[in-house]
mmCIF file of C-alpha atoms in Angstrom:
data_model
loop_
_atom_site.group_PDB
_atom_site.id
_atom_site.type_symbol
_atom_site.label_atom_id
_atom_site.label_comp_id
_atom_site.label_asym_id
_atom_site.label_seq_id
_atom_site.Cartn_x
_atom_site.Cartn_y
_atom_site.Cartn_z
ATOM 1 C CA UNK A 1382 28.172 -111.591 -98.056
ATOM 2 C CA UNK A 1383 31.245 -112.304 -100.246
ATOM 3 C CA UNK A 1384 32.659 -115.526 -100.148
ATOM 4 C CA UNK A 1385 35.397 -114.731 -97.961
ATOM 5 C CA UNK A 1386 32.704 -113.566 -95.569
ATOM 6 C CA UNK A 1387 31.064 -116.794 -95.918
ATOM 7 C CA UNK A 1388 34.623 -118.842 -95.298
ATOM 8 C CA UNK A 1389 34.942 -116.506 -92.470
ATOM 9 C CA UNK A 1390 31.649 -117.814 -90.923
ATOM 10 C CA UNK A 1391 31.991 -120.963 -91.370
ATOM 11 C CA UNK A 1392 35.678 -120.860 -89.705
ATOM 12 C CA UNK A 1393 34.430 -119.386 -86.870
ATOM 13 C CA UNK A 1394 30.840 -122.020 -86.790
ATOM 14 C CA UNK A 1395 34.327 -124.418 -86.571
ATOM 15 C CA UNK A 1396 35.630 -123.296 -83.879
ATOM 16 C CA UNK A 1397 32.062 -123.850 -81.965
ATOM 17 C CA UNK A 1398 31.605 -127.252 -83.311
ATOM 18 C CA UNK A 1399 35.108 -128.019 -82.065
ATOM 19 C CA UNK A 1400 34.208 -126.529 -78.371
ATOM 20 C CA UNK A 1401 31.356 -128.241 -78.385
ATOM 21 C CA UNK A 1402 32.518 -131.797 -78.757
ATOM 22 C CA UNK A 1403 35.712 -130.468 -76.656
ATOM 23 C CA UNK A 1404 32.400 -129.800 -73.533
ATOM 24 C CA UNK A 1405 30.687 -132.990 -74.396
ATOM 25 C CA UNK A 1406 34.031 -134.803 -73.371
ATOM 26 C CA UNK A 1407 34.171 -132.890 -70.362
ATOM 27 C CA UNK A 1408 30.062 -134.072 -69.761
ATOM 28 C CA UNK A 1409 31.848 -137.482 -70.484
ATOM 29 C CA UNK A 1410 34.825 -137.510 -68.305
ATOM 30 C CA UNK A 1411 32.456 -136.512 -65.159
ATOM 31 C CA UNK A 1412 29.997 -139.412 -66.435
ATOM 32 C CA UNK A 1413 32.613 -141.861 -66.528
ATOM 33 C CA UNK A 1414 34.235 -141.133 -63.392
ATOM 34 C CA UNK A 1415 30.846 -142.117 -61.703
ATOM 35 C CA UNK A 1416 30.466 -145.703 -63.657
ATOM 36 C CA UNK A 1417 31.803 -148.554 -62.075
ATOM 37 C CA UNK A 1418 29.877 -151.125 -64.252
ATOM 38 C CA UNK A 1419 30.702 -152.221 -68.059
ATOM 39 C CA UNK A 1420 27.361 -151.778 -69.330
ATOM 40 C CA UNK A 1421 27.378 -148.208 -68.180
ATOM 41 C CA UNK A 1422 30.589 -147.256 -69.756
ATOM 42 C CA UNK A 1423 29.722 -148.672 -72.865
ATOM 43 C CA UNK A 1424 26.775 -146.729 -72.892
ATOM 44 C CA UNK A 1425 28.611 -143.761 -73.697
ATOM 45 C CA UNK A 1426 30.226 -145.159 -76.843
ATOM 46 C CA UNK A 1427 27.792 -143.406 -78.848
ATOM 47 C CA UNK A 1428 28.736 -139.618 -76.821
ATOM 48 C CA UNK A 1429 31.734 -140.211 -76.891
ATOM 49 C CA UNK A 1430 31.570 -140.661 -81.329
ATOM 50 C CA UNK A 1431 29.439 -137.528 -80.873
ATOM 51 C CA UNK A 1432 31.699 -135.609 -79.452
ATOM 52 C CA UNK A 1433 34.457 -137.240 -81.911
ATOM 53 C CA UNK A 1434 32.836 -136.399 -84.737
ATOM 54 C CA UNK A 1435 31.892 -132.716 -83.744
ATOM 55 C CA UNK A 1436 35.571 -132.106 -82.818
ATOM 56 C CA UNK A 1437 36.923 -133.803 -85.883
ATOM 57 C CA UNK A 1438 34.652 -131.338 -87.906
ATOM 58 C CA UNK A 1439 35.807 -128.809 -85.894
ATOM 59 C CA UNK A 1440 39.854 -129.494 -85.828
ATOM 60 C CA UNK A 1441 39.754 -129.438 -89.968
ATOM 61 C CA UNK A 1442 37.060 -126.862 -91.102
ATOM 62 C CA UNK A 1443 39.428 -124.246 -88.572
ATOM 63 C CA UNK A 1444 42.696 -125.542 -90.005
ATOM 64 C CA UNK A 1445 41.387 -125.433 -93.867
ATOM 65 C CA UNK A 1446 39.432 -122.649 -93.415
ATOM 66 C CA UNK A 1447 41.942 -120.562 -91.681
ATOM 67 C CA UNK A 1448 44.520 -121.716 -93.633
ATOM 68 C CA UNK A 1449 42.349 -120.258 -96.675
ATOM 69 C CA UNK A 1450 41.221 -117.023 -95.407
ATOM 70 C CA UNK A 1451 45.178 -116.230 -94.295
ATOM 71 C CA UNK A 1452 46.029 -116.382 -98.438
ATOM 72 C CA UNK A 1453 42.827 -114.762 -99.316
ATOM 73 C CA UNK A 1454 42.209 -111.777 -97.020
ATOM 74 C CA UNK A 1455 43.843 -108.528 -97.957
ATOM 75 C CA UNK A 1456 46.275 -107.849 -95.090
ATOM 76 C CA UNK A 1457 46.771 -111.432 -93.449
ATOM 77 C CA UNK A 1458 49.572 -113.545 -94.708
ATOM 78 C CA UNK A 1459 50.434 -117.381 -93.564
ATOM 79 C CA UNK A 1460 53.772 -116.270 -91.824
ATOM 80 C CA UNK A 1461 52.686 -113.346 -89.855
ATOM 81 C CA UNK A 1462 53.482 -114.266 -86.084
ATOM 82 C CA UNK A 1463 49.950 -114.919 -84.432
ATOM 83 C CA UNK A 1464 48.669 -117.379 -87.672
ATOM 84 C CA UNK A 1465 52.324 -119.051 -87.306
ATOM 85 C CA UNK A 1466 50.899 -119.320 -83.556
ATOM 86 C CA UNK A 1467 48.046 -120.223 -84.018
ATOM 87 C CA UNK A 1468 49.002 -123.671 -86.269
ATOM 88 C CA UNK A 1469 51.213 -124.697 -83.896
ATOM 89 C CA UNK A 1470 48.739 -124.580 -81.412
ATOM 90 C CA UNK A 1471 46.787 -126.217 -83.496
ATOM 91 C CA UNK A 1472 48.859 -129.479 -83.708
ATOM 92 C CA UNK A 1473 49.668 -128.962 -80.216
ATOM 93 C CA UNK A 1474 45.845 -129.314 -79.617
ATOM 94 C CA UNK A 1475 45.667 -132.419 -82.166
ATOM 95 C CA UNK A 1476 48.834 -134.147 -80.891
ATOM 96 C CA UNK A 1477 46.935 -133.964 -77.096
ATOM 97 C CA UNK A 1478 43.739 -134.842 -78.340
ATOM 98 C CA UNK A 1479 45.134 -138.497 -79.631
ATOM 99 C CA UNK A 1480 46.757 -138.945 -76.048
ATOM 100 C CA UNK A 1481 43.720 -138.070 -74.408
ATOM 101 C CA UNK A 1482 41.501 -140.524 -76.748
ATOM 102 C CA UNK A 1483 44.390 -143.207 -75.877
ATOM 103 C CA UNK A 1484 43.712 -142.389 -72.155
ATOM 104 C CA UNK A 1485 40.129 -143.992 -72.212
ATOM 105 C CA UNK A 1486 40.954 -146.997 -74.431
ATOM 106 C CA UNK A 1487 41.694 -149.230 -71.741
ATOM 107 C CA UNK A 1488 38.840 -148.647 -69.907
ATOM 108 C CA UNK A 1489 36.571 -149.318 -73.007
ATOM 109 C CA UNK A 1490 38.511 -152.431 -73.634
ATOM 110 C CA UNK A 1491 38.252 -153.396 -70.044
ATOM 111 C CA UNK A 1492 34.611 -153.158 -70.066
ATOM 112 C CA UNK A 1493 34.508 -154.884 -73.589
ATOM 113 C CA UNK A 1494 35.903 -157.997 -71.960
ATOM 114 C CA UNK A 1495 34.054 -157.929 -68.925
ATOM 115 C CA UNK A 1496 30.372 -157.916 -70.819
ATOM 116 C CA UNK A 1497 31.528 -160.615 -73.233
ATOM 117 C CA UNK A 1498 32.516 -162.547 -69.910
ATOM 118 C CA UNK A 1499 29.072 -161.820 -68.749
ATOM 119 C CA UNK A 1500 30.422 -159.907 -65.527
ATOM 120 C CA UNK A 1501 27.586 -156.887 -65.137
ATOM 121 C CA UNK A 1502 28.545 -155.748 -61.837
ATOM 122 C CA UNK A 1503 31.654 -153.522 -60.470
ATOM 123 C CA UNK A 1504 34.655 -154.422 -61.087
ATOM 124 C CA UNK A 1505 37.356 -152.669 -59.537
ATOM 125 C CA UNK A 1506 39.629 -152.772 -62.182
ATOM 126 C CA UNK A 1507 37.585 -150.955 -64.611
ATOM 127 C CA UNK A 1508 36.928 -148.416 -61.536
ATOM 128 C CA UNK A 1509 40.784 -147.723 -61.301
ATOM 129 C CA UNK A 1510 40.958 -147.469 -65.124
ATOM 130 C CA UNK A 1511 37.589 -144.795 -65.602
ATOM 131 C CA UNK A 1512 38.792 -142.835 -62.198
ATOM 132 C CA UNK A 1513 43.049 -142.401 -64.057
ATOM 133 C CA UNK A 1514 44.058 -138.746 -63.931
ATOM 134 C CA UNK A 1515 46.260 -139.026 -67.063
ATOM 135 C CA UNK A 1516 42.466 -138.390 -68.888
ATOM 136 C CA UNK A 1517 41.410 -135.265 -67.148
ATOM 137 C CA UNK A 1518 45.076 -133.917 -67.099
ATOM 138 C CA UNK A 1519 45.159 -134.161 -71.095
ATOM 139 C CA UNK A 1520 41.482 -132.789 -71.589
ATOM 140 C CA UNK A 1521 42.661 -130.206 -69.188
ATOM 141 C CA UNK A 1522 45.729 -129.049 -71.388
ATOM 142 C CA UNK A 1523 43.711 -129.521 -74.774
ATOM 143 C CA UNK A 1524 41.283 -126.984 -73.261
ATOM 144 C CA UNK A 1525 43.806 -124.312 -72.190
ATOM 145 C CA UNK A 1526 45.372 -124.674 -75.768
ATOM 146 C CA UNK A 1527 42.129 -123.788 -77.199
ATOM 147 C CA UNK A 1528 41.918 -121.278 -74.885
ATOM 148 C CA UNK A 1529 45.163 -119.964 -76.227
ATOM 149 C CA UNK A 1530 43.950 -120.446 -80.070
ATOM 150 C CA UNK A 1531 41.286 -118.198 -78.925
ATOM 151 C CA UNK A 1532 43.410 -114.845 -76.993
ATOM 152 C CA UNK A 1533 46.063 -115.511 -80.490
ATOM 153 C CA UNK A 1534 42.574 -115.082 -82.591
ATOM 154 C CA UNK A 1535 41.134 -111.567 -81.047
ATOM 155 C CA UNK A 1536 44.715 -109.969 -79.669
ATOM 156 C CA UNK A 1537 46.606 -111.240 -83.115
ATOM 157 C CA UNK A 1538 49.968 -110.339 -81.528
ATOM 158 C CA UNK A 1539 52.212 -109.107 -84.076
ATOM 159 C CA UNK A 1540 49.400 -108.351 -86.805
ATOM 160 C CA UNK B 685 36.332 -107.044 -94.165
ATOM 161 C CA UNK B 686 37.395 -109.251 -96.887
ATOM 162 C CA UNK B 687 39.374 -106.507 -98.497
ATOM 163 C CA UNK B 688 41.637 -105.573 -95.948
ATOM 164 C CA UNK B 689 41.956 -107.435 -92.695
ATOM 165 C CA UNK B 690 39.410 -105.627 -89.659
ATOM 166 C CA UNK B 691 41.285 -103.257 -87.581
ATOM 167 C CA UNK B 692 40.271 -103.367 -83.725
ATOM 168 C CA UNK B 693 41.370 -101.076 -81.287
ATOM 169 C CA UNK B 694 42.962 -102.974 -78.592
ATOM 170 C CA UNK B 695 40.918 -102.074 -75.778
ATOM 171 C CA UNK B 696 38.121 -104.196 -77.756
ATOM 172 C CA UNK B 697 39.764 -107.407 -77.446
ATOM 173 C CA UNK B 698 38.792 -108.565 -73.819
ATOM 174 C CA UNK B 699 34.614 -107.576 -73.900
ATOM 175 C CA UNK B 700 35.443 -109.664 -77.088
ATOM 176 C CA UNK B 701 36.977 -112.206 -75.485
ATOM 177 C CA UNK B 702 34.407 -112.321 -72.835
ATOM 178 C CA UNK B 703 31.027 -112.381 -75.461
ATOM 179 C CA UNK B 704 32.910 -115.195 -77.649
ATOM 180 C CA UNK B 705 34.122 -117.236 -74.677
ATOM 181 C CA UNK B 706 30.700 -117.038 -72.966
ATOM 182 C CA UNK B 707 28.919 -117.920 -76.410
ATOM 183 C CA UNK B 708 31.830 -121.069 -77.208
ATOM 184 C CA UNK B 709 30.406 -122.481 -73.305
ATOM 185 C CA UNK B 710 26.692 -121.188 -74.138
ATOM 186 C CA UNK B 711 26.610 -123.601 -77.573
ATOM 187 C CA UNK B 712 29.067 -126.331 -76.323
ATOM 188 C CA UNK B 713 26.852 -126.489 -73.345
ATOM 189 C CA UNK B 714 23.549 -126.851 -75.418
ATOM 190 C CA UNK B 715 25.495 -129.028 -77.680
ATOM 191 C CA UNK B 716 26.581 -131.372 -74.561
ATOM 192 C CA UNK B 717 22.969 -131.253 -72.705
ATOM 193 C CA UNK B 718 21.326 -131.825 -75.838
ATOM 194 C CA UNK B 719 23.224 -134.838 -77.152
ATOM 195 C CA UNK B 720 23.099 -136.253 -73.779
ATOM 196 C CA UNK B 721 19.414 -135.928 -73.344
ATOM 197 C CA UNK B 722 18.905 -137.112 -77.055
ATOM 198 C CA UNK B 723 21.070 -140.319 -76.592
ATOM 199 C CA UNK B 724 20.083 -141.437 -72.680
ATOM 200 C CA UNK B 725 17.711 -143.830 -73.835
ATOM 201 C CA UNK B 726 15.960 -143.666 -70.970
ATOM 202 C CA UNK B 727 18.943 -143.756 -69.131
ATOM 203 C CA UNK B 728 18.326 -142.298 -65.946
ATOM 204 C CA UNK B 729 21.708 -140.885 -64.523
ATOM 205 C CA UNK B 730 22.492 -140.058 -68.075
ATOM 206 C CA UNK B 731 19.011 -137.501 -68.353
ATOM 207 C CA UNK B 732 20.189 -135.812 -65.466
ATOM 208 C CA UNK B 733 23.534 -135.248 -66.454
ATOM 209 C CA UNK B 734 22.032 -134.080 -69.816
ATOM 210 C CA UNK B 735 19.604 -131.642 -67.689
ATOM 211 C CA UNK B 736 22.399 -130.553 -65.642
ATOM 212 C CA UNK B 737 24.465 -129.679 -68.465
ATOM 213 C CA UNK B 738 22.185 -127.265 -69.698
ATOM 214 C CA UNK B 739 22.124 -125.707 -66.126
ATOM 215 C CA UNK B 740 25.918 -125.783 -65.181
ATOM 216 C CA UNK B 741 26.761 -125.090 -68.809
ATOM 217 C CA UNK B 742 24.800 -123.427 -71.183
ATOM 218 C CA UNK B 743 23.009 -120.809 -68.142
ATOM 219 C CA UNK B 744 26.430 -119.586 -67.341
ATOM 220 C CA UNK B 745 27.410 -119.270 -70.955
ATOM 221 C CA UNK B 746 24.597 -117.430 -71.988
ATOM 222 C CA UNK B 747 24.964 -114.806 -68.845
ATOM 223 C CA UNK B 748 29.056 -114.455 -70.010
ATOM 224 C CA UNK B 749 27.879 -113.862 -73.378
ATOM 225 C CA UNK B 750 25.132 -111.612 -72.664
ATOM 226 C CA UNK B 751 27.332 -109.345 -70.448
ATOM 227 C CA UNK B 752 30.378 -109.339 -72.859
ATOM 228 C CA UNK B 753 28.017 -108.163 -75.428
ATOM 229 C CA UNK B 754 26.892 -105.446 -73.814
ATOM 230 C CA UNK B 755 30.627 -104.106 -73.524
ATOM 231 C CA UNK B 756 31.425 -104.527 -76.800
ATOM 232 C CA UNK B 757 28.246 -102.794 -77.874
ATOM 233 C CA UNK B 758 29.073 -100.041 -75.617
ATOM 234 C CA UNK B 759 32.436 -99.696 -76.505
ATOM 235 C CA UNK B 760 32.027 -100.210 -80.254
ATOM 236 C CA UNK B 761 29.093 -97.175 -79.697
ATOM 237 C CA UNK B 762 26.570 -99.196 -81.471
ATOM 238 C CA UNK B 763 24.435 -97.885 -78.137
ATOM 239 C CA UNK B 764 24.871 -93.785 -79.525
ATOM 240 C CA UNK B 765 22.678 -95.166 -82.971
ATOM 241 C CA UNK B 766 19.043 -94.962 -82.841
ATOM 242 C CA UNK B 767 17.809 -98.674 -83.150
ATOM 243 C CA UNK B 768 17.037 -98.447 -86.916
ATOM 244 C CA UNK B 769 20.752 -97.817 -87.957
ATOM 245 C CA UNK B 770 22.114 -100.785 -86.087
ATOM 246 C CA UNK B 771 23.349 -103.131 -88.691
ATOM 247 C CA UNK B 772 21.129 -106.208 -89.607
ATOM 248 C CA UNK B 773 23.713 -108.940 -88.322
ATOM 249 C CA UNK B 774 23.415 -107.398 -85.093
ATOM 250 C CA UNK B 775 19.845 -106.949 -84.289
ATOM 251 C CA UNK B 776 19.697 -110.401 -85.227
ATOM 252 C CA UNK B 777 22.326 -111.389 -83.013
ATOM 253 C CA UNK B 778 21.098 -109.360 -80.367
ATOM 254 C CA UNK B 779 17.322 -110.719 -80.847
ATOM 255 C CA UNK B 780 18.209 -114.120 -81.145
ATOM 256 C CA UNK B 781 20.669 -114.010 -77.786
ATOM 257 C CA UNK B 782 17.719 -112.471 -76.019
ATOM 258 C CA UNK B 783 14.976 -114.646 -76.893
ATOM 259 C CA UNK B 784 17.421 -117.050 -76.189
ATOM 260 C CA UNK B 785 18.150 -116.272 -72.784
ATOM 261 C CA UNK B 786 14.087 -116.189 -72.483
ATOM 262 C CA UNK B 787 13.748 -120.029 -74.069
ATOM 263 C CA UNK B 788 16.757 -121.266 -71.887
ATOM 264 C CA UNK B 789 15.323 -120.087 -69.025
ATOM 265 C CA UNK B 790 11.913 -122.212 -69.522
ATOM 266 C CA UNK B 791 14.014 -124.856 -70.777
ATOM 267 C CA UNK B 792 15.885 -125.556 -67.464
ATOM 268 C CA UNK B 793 12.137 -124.847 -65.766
ATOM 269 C CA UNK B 794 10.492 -127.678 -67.541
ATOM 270 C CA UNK B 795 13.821 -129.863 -67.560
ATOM 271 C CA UNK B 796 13.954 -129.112 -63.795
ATOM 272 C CA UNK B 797 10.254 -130.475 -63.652
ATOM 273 C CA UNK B 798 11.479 -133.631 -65.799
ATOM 274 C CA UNK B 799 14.827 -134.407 -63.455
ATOM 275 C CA UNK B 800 12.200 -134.125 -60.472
ATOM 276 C CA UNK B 801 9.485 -136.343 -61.812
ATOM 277 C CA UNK B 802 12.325 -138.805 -62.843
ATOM 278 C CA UNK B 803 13.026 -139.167 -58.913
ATOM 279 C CA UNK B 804 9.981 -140.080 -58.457
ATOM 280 C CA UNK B 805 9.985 -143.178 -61.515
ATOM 281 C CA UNK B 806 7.603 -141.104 -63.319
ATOM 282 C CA UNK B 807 7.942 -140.632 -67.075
ATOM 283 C CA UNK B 808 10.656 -138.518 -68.798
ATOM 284 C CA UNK B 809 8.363 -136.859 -70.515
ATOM 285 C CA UNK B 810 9.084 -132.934 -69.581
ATOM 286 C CA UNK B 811 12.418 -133.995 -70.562
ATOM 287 C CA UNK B 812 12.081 -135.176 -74.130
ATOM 288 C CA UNK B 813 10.401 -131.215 -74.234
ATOM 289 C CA UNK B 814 13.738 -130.210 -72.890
ATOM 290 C CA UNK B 815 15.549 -132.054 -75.603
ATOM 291 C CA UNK B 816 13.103 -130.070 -78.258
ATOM 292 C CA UNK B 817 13.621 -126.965 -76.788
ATOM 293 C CA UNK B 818 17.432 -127.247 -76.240
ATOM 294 C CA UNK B 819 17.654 -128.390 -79.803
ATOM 295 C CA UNK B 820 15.882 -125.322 -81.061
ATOM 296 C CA UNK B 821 17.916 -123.526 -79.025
ATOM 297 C CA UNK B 822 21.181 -124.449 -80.349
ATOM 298 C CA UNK B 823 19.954 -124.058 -83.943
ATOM 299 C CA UNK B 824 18.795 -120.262 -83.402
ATOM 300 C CA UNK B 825 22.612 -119.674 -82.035
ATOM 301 C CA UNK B 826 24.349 -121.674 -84.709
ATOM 302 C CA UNK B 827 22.375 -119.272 -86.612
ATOM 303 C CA UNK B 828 23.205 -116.085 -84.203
ATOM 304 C CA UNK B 829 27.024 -116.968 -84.812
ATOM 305 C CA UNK B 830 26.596 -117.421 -88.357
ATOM 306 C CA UNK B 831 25.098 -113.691 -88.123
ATOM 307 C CA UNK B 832 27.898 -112.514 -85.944
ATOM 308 C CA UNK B 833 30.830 -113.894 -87.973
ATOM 309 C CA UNK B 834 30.036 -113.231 -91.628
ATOM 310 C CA UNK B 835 27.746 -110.065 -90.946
ATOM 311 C CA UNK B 836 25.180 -110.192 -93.887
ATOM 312 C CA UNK B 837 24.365 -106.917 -94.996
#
């Protein structure tokens, strides 16, 4: 293997790592939607880094990666129309991804304040906030954009 | 391929589409049933969802997968070679997303057992296997998609 072949891999082990955590927030939305206790949302802090961290990995090696292997493949360059495409999608995909992760902060904060007020039960507050549509709509969008990355990958329209 | 950029005939694109989408969902799916299994803590409700992550999830994955890469094999003509001339990255891929398919299958058996047992307050025991065995799992296709992507010689 040369060592494009090798950046080449690794781009595309990106791309999984980022679908991965991009699924695990999916497992997280439907989890969420059926909590109606503090304790229970807060229990999926440490998912919900998981899935953070795998996109996060995910989101820079295909940007750095891709970025690299459009300078140092014989044939690609930067500009031509589908990697142009594909980095806007790209911050498209980021810029969503911050609105989604804003989406859940309230309900997190909610529950914050209702276990350090010792209230364990339901609250319907914090079931209004985990069951908002503004979530699911932006994980929704996020998902088709990476759907998009993907077709712009294998057709490479204008290559 | 690092010389000049890979030249695909168009008609390749969707069975590619369809073995890389159903692979992304196969190893996000492991990915998401595995962490959630792994960090339940005994969490009831959060075991099952783990369990049925792996059946919702990674089973449907690994049947898009499986199907788009029998297309592509067929219409790359990898299926006119005699088995000894296939290329190494692809028997590997090939042997690993079969095996696979064999290990997921008794891996949403025994998890099955555990989500069934956990009804009943018993021990999540079958599940921690699950955990194992998912975990394997999505090591031997992080290694499959290694294969498939930077095709070792």
């Amino acid at each position: 293997m040369t060592f494009d072949d090798w950046m080449l891999a690794l781009h595309v082990l990106s791309a999984f790592a980022l679908v991965g955590g991009l699924i695990l927030f999916w497992v997280l939305i439907v989890a969420i939607r059926r909590t109606d206790e503090p304790m229970d949302v807060l229990r999926l802090g440490s998912l919900s880094r998981l899935a953070g961290a795998a996109i996060g990995i995910g989101m820079g090696g295909t940007i750095v990666l891709g970025v690299w292997l459009a300078f140092s493949v014989g044939g690609y360059d930067i500009w031509d129309p589908w990697i142009v495409a594909a980095i806007v999608l790209w911050f498209v995909a980021a810029a969503l991804g911050r609105r989604a992760d804003e989406a859940y902060t309230p309900a997190v904060r909610k529950a914050r304040e209702l276990q350090s007020a010792g209230h364990e039960g339901h609250d319907a507050d914090l079931v209004a906030l985990t069951r908002g549509s503004n979530g699911v709509t932006l994980q929704l969008a996020i998902s088709a954009v990476v759907l998009l990355i993907l077709v712009d990958m294998i057709w490479k329209p204008g290559a | 391929m690092s010389a000049v950029a890979a030249v695909r005939p168009d008609s390749w694109n969707l069975p590619l589409l369809v073995h890389v989408l159903g692979a992304l969902i196969l190893v996000g799916g492991l990915f998401a049933g595995a962490s959630t299994l792994a960090l339940a803590r005994g969490d009831a409700r959060l075991l099952r969802l783990g369990y049925w992550s792996l059946l919702a999830l990674a089973l449907p994955g690994w049947v898009v997968m499986r199907v788009g890469a029998q297309w592509i094999f067929s219409k790359e003509g990898w299926d006119d070679l005699p088995e000894d001339l296939l290329p190494r990255w692809l028997s590997l891929g090939g042997a690993i997303a079969d095996i696979g398919g064999l290990v997921l299958a008794l891996t949403l058996v025994v998890g099955g057992v555990g989500v069934y047992r956990l009804r009943d307050g018993r021990g999540s025991g079958a599940l921690k296997v699950t955990l194992a065995l998912g975990v394997a799992l999505l090591a031997a296709y992080v290694v499959a998609t290694w294969a498939m992507a930077g095709k070792p010689d």
